[in-house]
GROMACS .gro file of C-alpha atoms in nm:
model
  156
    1UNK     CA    1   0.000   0.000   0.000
    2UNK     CA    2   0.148   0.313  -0.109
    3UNK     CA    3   0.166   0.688   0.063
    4UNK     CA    4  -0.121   0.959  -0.071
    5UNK     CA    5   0.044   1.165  -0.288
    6UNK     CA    6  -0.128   1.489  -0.116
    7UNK     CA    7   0.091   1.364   0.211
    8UNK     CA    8   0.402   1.348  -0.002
    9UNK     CA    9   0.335   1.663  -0.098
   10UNK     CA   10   0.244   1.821   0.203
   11UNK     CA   11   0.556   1.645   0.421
   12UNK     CA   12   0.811   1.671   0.158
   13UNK     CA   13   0.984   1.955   0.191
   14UNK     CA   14   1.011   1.945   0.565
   15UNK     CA   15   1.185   1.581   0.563
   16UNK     CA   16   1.444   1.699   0.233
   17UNK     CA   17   1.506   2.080   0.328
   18UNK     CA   18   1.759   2.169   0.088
   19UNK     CA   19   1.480   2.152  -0.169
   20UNK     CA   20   1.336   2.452  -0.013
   21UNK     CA   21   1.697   2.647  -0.035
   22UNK     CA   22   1.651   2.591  -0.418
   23UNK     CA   23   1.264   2.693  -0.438
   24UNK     CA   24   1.215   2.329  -0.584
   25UNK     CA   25   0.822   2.270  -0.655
   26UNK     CA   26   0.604   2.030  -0.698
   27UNK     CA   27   0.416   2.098  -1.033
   28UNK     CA   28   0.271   1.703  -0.978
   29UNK     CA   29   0.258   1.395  -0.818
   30UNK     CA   30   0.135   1.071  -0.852
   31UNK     CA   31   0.242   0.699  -0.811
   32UNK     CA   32   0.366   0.694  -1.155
   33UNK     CA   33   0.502   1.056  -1.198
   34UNK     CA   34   0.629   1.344  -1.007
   35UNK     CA   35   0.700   1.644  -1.205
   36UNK     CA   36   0.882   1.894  -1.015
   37UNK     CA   37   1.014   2.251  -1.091
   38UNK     CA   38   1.365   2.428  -1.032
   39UNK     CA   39   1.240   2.804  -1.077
   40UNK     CA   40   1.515   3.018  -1.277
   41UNK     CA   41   1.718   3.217  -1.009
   42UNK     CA   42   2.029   3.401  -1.110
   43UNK     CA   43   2.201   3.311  -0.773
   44UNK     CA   44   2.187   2.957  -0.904
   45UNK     CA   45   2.377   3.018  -1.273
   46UNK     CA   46   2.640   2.881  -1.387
   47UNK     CA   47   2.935   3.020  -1.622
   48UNK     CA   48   2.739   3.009  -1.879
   49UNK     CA   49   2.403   3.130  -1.727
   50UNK     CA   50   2.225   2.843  -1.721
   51UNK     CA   51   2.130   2.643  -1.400
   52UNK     CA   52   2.420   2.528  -1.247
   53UNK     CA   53   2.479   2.124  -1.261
   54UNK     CA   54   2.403   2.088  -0.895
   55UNK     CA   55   2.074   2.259  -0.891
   56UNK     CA   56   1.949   2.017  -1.193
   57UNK     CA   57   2.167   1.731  -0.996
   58UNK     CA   58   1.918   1.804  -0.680
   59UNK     CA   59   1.643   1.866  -0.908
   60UNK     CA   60   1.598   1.539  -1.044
   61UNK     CA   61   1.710   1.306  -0.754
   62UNK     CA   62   1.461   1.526  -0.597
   63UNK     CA   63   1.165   1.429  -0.844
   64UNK     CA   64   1.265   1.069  -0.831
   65UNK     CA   65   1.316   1.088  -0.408
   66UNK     CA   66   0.931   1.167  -0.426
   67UNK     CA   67   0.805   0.953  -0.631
   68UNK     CA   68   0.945   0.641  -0.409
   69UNK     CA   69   0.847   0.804  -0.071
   70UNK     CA   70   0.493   0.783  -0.263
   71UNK     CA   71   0.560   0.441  -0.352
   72UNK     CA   72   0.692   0.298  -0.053
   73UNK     CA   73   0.684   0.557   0.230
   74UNK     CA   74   0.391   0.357   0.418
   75UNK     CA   75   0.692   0.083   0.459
   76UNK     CA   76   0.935   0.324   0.657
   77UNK     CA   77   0.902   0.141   0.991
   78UNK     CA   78   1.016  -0.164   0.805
   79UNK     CA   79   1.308  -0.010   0.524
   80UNK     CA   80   1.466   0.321   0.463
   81UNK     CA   81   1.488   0.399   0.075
   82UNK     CA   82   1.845   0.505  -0.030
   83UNK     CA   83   1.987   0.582  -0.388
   84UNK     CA   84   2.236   0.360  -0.477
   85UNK     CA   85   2.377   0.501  -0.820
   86UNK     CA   86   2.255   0.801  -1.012
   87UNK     CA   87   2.375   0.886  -1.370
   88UNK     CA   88   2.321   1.208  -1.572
   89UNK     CA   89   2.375   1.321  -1.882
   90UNK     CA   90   2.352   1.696  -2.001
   91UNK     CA   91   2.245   1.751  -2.340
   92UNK     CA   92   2.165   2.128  -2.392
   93UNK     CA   93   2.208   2.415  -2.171
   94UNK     CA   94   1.897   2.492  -1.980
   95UNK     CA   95   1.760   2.870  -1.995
   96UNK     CA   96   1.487   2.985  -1.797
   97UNK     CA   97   1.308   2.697  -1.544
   98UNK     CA   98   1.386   2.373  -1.538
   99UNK     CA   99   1.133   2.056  -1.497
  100UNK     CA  100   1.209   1.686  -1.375
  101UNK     CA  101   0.948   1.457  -1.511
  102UNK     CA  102   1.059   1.130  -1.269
  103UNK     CA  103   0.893   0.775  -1.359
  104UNK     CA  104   0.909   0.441  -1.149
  105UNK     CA  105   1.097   0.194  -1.340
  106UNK     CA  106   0.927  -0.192  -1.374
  107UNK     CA  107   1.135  -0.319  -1.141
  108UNK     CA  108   0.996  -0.153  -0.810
  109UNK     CA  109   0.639  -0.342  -0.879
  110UNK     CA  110   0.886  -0.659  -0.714
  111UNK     CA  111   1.147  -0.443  -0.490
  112UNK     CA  112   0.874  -0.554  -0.169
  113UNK     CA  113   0.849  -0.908  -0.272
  114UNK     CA  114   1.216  -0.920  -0.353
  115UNK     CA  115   1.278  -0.734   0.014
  116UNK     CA  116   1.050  -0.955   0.177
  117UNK     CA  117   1.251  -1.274   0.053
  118UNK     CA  118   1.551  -1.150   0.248
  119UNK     CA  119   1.712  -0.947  -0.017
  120UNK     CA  120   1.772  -0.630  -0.079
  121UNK     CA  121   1.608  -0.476  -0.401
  122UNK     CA  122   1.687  -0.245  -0.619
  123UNK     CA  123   1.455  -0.086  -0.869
  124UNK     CA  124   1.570   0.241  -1.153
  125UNK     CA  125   1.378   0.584  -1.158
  126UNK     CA  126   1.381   0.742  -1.494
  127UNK     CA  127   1.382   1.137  -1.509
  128UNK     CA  128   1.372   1.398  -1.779
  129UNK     CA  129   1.436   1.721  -1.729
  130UNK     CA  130   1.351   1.979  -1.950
  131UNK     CA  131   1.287   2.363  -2.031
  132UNK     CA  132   0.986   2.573  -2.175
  133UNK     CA  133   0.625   2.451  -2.292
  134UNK     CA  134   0.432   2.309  -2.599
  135UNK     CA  135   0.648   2.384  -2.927
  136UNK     CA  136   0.938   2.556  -2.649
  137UNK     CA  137   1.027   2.230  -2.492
  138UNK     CA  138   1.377   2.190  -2.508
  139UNK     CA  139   1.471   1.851  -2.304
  140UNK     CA  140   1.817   1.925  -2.131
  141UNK     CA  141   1.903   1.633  -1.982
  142UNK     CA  142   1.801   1.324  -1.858
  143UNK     CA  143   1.897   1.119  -1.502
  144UNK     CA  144   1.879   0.770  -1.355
  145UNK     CA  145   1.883   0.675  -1.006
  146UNK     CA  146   1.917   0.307  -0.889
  147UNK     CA  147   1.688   0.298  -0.552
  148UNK     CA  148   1.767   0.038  -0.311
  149UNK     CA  149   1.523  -0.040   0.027
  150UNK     CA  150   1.759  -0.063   0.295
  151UNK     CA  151   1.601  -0.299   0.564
  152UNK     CA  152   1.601  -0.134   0.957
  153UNK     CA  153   1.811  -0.246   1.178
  154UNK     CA  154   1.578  -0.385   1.480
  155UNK     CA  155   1.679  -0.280   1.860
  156UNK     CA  156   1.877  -0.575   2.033
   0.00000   0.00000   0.00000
């Protein structure tokens, strides 16, 4: 049984604060998709006026950090979610805002059953990010974080 996205929502920047430092937003969320926002802020630039790396970096793990709290947040008694591996890739310069579209990769439909057999899953989030609207959509980049569900250590 998963978390209600509105709870996600609501909780989210509280438990990860450095996504308030950055002004990240949530622009959607759902068990399938978070789509999050980095709003343009010159303090934030790079040399080349863009968003620096870091910002997008935080972005996107951001979107993706979401999107499995949704997912698997009502197990946090139990496991505590962790990235294991995240890869980027920067393909244009980003100008103006910057959106993370995240999606839940196949695999975490088994991470519980695979956690629950005494080992420890890992499952991939997808994530886009991306500037501008309709025929302005430039994607900038894309991400991929390996998620792992890190089983609690019980008192002795």
């Amino acid at each position: 049984m998963a978390l209600d996205p509105a709870l996600v929502r609501d909780s989210y920047f509280s438990m990860v604060p450095m996504t308030t430092t950055l002004g990240l937003r949530f622009e959607h969320l759902d068990l399938e998709r978070c789509v999050m926002s980095l709003p343009d802020n010159p303090n934030y630039r790079n040399h080349v006026a863009g968003p620096h790396a870091g910002a997008m970096w935080t972005l996107a793990e951001s979107a993706s950090g979401a999107l499995v709290f949704a997912n698997f947040g009502d197990l946090m008694a139990e496991v505590t979610p962790f990235p294991v591996e995240a890869t980027i890739r920067f393909l244009k310069v980003a100008f103006g805002d910057v959106t993370a579209v995240a999606t839940l990769g196949e695999g975490a439909a088994t991470a519980v059953e695979t956690m629950r057999g005494g080992t420890r899953p890992e499952f991939v989030v997808d994530i886009e990010l991306s500037t501008g609207e309709g025929e302005d959509r430039v994607v900038t980049g894309s991400m991929t974080v390996t998620w792992t569900l890190k089983l609690n250590r019980r008192p002795e």
